[in-house]
XYZ file of C-alpha atoms in Angstrom:
358
model
C -0.046 -0.278 0.154
C 1.442 3.873 -0.301
C 0.833 5.391 2.417
C 1.307 9.326 3.719
C 1.351 9.416 7.692
C 0.983 13.430 8.724
C 2.365 15.350 11.901
C 2.535 18.681 12.401
C 6.259 19.115 14.438
C 9.521 17.704 13.808
C 10.093 17.410 17.459
C 10.141 14.883 20.166
C 6.478 15.439 21.298
C 4.343 11.577 21.897
C 2.576 12.144 18.876
C 5.621 12.703 16.431
C 7.073 10.055 18.095
C 4.018 7.198 17.373
C 4.136 8.481 14.117
C 8.072 7.525 13.208
C 7.503 4.929 14.780
C 4.083 3.416 13.114
C 5.902 4.569 9.512
C 8.626 2.464 10.164
C 7.730 -0.487 10.893
C 4.900 -0.163 8.011
C 8.269 0.722 6.045
C 9.472 -2.869 7.795
C 5.753 -4.592 6.318
C 6.924 -4.088 2.628
C 4.702 -1.094 2.574
C 5.357 2.582 0.700
C 5.301 4.995 2.946
C 5.322 8.844 2.952
C 5.966 11.095 6.293
C 4.363 14.992 5.788
C 5.282 17.344 8.525
C 6.325 20.414 9.302
C 9.674 21.908 9.397
C 9.339 24.159 12.401
C 12.417 26.438 13.311
C 13.933 25.767 10.299
C 13.684 22.112 10.951
C 14.332 20.267 7.172
C 14.142 16.450 9.064
C 13.043 14.891 12.409
C 14.740 15.247 16.045
C 16.199 11.991 15.106
C 17.275 9.644 12.562
C 14.200 8.094 10.321
C 15.095 4.744 8.541
C 15.952 5.755 4.739
C 12.905 3.492 3.558
C 10.598 6.232 4.965
C 9.870 8.575 2.906
C 10.256 11.991 4.518
C 8.717 15.795 3.411
C 9.197 18.446 5.722
C 7.728 21.442 4.699
C 9.363 24.789 5.816
C 7.446 26.450 8.314
C 9.482 29.772 9.348
C 8.849 31.505 12.557
C 6.850 34.402 12.956
C 7.704 36.863 15.553
C 4.750 37.719 18.040
C 2.414 35.541 16.237
C -0.284 34.001 18.804
C -1.343 31.029 18.964
C -4.915 30.852 17.288
C -3.210 32.319 14.033
C 0.020 29.995 14.141
C -2.294 26.971 13.917
C -4.423 27.854 10.760
C -1.095 28.825 9.493
C 0.061 25.929 9.951
C -3.005 24.451 8.147
C -2.769 26.154 5.283
C 1.217 25.933 4.485
C 0.914 21.964 5.606
C -2.545 21.855 3.384
C -0.972 23.550 0.364
C 2.209 21.600 0.171
C 0.029 18.338 0.364
C -1.594 19.534 -2.928
C 0.539 20.531 -4.705
C 2.511 17.430 -4.436
C -0.077 15.538 -6.274
C 1.035 12.458 -4.910
C -1.787 10.165 -5.088
C -1.834 7.476 -1.782
C -4.027 4.381 -0.840
C -4.150 6.427 2.622
C -4.173 9.457 4.085
C -3.631 9.307 8.280
C -3.410 12.537 9.861
C -1.754 11.847 13.728
C -3.016 15.274 15.183
C -5.817 18.113 14.602
C -3.426 19.969 12.283
C -2.735 17.435 9.896
C -6.601 16.552 9.826
C -7.552 20.362 9.225
C -4.300 20.322 6.478
C -6.384 17.311 4.606
C -9.830 16.688 2.770
C -10.533 12.997 3.718
C -8.207 11.188 6.099
C -7.825 8.108 8.412
C -7.596 10.169 11.975
C -5.212 9.092 15.085
C -6.978 10.738 18.238
C -4.596 10.115 20.918
C -6.799 12.199 23.375
C -8.954 14.720 23.174
C -8.203 18.422 24.367
C -10.302 21.500 26.073
C -9.791 24.747 23.855
C -11.116 27.620 24.648
C -9.756 29.829 21.591
C -12.572 30.421 19.112
C -10.061 29.131 16.086
C -8.639 26.041 18.100
C -11.937 24.999 19.447
C -13.044 24.996 15.681
C -9.984 23.158 14.643
C -10.747 20.542 16.827
C -13.960 20.288 16.637
C -13.581 20.148 12.312
C -10.330 17.059 13.373
C -12.844 14.941 14.909
C -15.832 14.909 12.650
C -14.391 15.406 8.882
C -12.430 12.309 8.930
C -13.924 9.066 7.616
C -12.307 6.855 9.734
C -10.779 6.904 13.468
C -8.021 4.936 15.485
C -7.539 5.729 19.120
C -4.891 4.034 20.903
C -7.030 2.830 24.467
C -9.953 1.912 24.195
C -10.661 4.879 27.268
C -10.496 7.925 24.853
C -12.750 5.713 21.671
C -15.060 5.987 24.668
C -14.555 9.536 24.848
C -14.989 9.596 21.497
C -18.541 7.851 21.069
C -20.124 9.676 24.273
C -19.115 13.239 22.648
C -19.772 12.138 19.101
C -21.248 9.204 18.210
C -18.618 7.815 15.927
C -17.431 4.249 16.761
C -12.607 4.541 16.863
C -11.090 1.042 16.030
C -8.766 0.931 19.304
C -5.191 0.124 18.183
C -2.669 0.163 21.035
C 0.647 1.997 20.958
C 4.101 -0.126 20.473
C 7.279 0.063 22.243
C 10.468 0.824 21.594
C 11.156 -1.423 24.403
C 14.847 -2.775 23.584
C 15.824 0.226 23.916
C 15.319 1.476 27.521
C 15.564 -2.337 28.984
C 19.230 -2.053 27.756
C 19.757 1.095 28.928
C 22.309 2.153 31.545
C 22.114 5.107 33.364
C 25.214 5.675 35.729
C 26.199 8.038 33.766
C 23.178 10.419 34.258
C 22.852 9.610 38.217
C 26.442 10.700 38.073
C 25.838 13.508 36.242
C 22.535 14.159 38.793
C 22.961 11.987 41.485
C 19.340 10.485 42.261
C 16.496 11.716 40.388
C 13.319 12.018 39.920
C 12.216 12.309 36.338
C 9.481 14.189 34.787
C 9.290 13.638 30.823
C 7.417 16.735 28.892
C 7.830 20.062 30.434
C 6.241 22.571 32.386
C 2.284 22.729 30.806
C -0.946 22.383 32.061
C -1.961 19.022 30.611
C 1.261 17.508 31.874
C 0.393 18.451 36.101
C 3.643 19.950 36.236
C 2.991 22.326 39.099
C 0.803 18.954 40.859
C 4.313 16.873 40.871
C 6.383 20.331 42.112
C 3.603 20.331 44.993
C 4.083 16.564 45.766
C 7.648 16.376 45.382
C 8.098 19.220 48.229
C 6.340 17.025 50.544
C 8.890 14.143 50.788
C 10.618 16.942 52.757
C 14.068 17.002 52.736
C 14.896 14.172 50.139
C 18.239 12.978 48.223
C 16.723 13.040 45.138
C 16.774 15.845 42.684
C 13.539 16.546 40.940
C 13.968 16.877 37.129
C 12.426 17.224 34.063
C 13.195 16.612 29.926
C 11.526 17.848 27.172
C 9.134 20.615 26.492
C 8.775 21.650 23.116
C 5.540 22.419 22.449
C 3.009 24.828 19.815
C 1.264 26.522 22.576
C 2.286 29.417 24.582
C 2.361 28.546 28.651
C 4.325 31.074 29.634
C 1.783 32.192 32.493
C 1.679 28.457 33.860
C 5.145 28.510 33.999
C 5.274 31.277 35.525
C 3.214 30.556 38.442
C 4.949 27.393 38.409
C 8.370 29.521 39.007
C 6.781 31.080 41.295
C 5.780 28.063 43.909
C 8.630 26.434 43.384
C 10.667 29.722 44.621
C 7.805 29.331 47.989
C 8.357 25.986 48.633
C 12.153 26.108 48.472
C 12.039 23.833 45.153
C 15.055 24.049 42.897
C 14.170 21.999 39.757
C 16.517 20.912 37.493
C 15.546 21.871 33.873
C 17.412 20.074 30.912
C 14.749 21.119 28.261
C 14.985 18.964 25.229
C 17.561 15.969 25.425
C 18.735 14.008 22.779
C 17.311 11.039 21.431
C 20.067 9.517 21.914
C 20.339 9.841 25.748
C 16.713 9.640 26.516
C 16.701 5.601 27.383
C 19.485 5.775 29.637
C 18.251 9.284 30.987
C 15.259 7.468 32.232
C 16.827 4.072 33.194
C 19.251 6.511 35.509
C 15.500 7.785 37.091
C 14.534 6.436 40.401
C 11.158 7.175 39.413
C 9.221 8.502 36.829
C 5.975 10.344 37.676
C 2.963 10.610 35.732
C 0.125 12.929 36.348
C -1.169 14.030 33.150
C -5.009 14.861 33.488
C -5.333 14.045 29.630
C -3.547 10.970 28.465
C -4.034 8.763 25.414
C -1.748 6.039 26.116
C 1.273 7.138 28.163
C 4.304 6.425 26.314
C 6.966 7.495 28.347
C 5.595 5.919 31.108
C 5.950 2.386 29.422
C 9.559 2.964 28.523
C 9.816 3.787 32.375
C 8.340 0.363 33.187
C 10.383 -1.498 30.049
C 13.658 0.433 31.519
C 12.732 -0.895 35.627
C 11.833 2.116 36.370
C 8.916 2.644 39.088
C 5.758 4.911 37.906
C 3.895 6.826 40.045
C 0.384 7.722 38.095
C -2.713 10.316 38.070
C -5.543 8.019 38.339
C -7.300 8.357 35.284
C -9.245 5.464 33.434
C -6.907 5.538 30.675
C -4.004 4.524 32.641
C -5.861 2.000 34.299
C -6.796 0.121 31.377
C -3.274 0.643 29.526
C -1.143 -0.138 32.884
C -3.352 -2.097 34.959
C -1.186 -2.928 38.436
C 1.745 -2.309 37.402
C 1.953 1.594 38.526
C 0.953 3.170 41.274
C -1.546 5.458 41.145
C -2.467 8.567 43.347
C -6.083 11.158 43.039
C -4.310 13.876 44.567
C -1.538 15.919 45.559
C -1.091 13.940 48.964
C -1.484 10.876 47.721
C 0.846 11.392 44.792
C 3.439 12.282 47.373
C 3.099 9.476 48.908
C 3.096 7.398 45.926
C 6.983 8.691 45.266
C 8.037 8.314 48.666
C 7.244 4.492 48.626
C 9.093 4.448 45.360
C 11.960 5.866 46.297
C 12.141 3.791 49.623
C 11.849 0.681 47.379
C 8.327 -0.622 47.812
C 7.632 -0.672 43.963
C 10.559 -3.424 43.566
C 8.306 -6.238 42.731
C 7.034 -4.927 40.090
C 10.836 -4.247 37.690
C 10.068 -7.630 36.127
C 6.099 -7.680 35.396
C 6.697 -4.029 34.348
C 9.223 -4.821 32.034
C 6.886 -7.727 30.792
C 3.904 -5.553 29.885
C 6.389 -3.182 28.251
C 7.952 -6.252 25.860
C 4.049 -6.908 24.980
C 3.474 -4.185 22.944
C 5.110 -4.127 19.787
C 5.218 -1.870 16.938
C 5.515 -4.364 14.293
C 2.081 -5.745 15.766
C 0.669 -2.095 15.674
C 2.034 -1.554 12.222
C 0.133 -5.485 10.893
C -2.925 -4.340 12.546
C -3.217 -0.863 10.790
C -2.674 -2.848 7.817
C -5.697 -4.618 8.501
C -7.582 -1.282 9.178
C -6.668 0.075 6.120
C -7.815 -3.014 4.448
C -11.263 -3.077 5.674
C -11.408 0.498 4.859
C -10.448 -0.281 1.449
C -13.471 -3.071 1.007
C -15.887 -1.503 2.574
C -18.238 -0.042 -0.416
C -19.250 3.513 2.169
């Protein structure tokens, strides 16, 4: 099959990680795969090397100083859509992986990783169109599929993420421990969806601790300056000085994760929880927010917490070794999610769509 996968960025965000891993797995199955994306900030390639069997089209997307989020999203849609149409390429399947790319093309399959809530009118309209316009839908968890059914009456097909568990299970975190000491690792930067301030509050409740609070990542389309300012203000009030690594090179991420004492996963919205599953592959305990989707994906292989006091208790328990009994079973859970299996399920779904006269 000739397949186009569309994503909104070249940066290391969860949906982009998913797109590249899926594209490579589809190519291993012998399919002709092209990934379309926007080259933000002058990027001409993704944050990591991509298998040469996959064609990459990175559409230039120059930054405009001071451009608000709403107009930037609309420009993203226009630029990506125009480049895709100009190419004149014919595909058996056009598969959008996010809100922007689903708005950029006229007919597509859409993977809905998680549902967002927007107050900006342009973003709210884009979000709605990105669900109602695609002719078929995939979700990476049944919990998100149920949300879409409840909200729009649609019936998405569920295909879980894969996990590149070999990279994480074989990683050695000694170098990062030598640099940072013992550390609590949050992946994804400072933003509302990640529950960063809740994590800060929970960490502060641990009192004097020999474990640093470390944040890795944070590349985003949105303007979280107000939230980050609130985070920094609260950190000063609590006397906490987090270590901010920013974007970490992809080659260094497995070792960084493997070196952590615990990975808190306090997102308020998730579709699967790929970073947490990578931590389990590396043998690192996870404390997660109490969400139906995380219960579905992780079962009893992580600890759960519904509020800040419980988050602090969970972190303390993990730091004290109370979660060590889950190490092997957590790694086994991560090994059960394969990108090759995910790709095979996608091909089966695409073929069913092609055979459906509707």
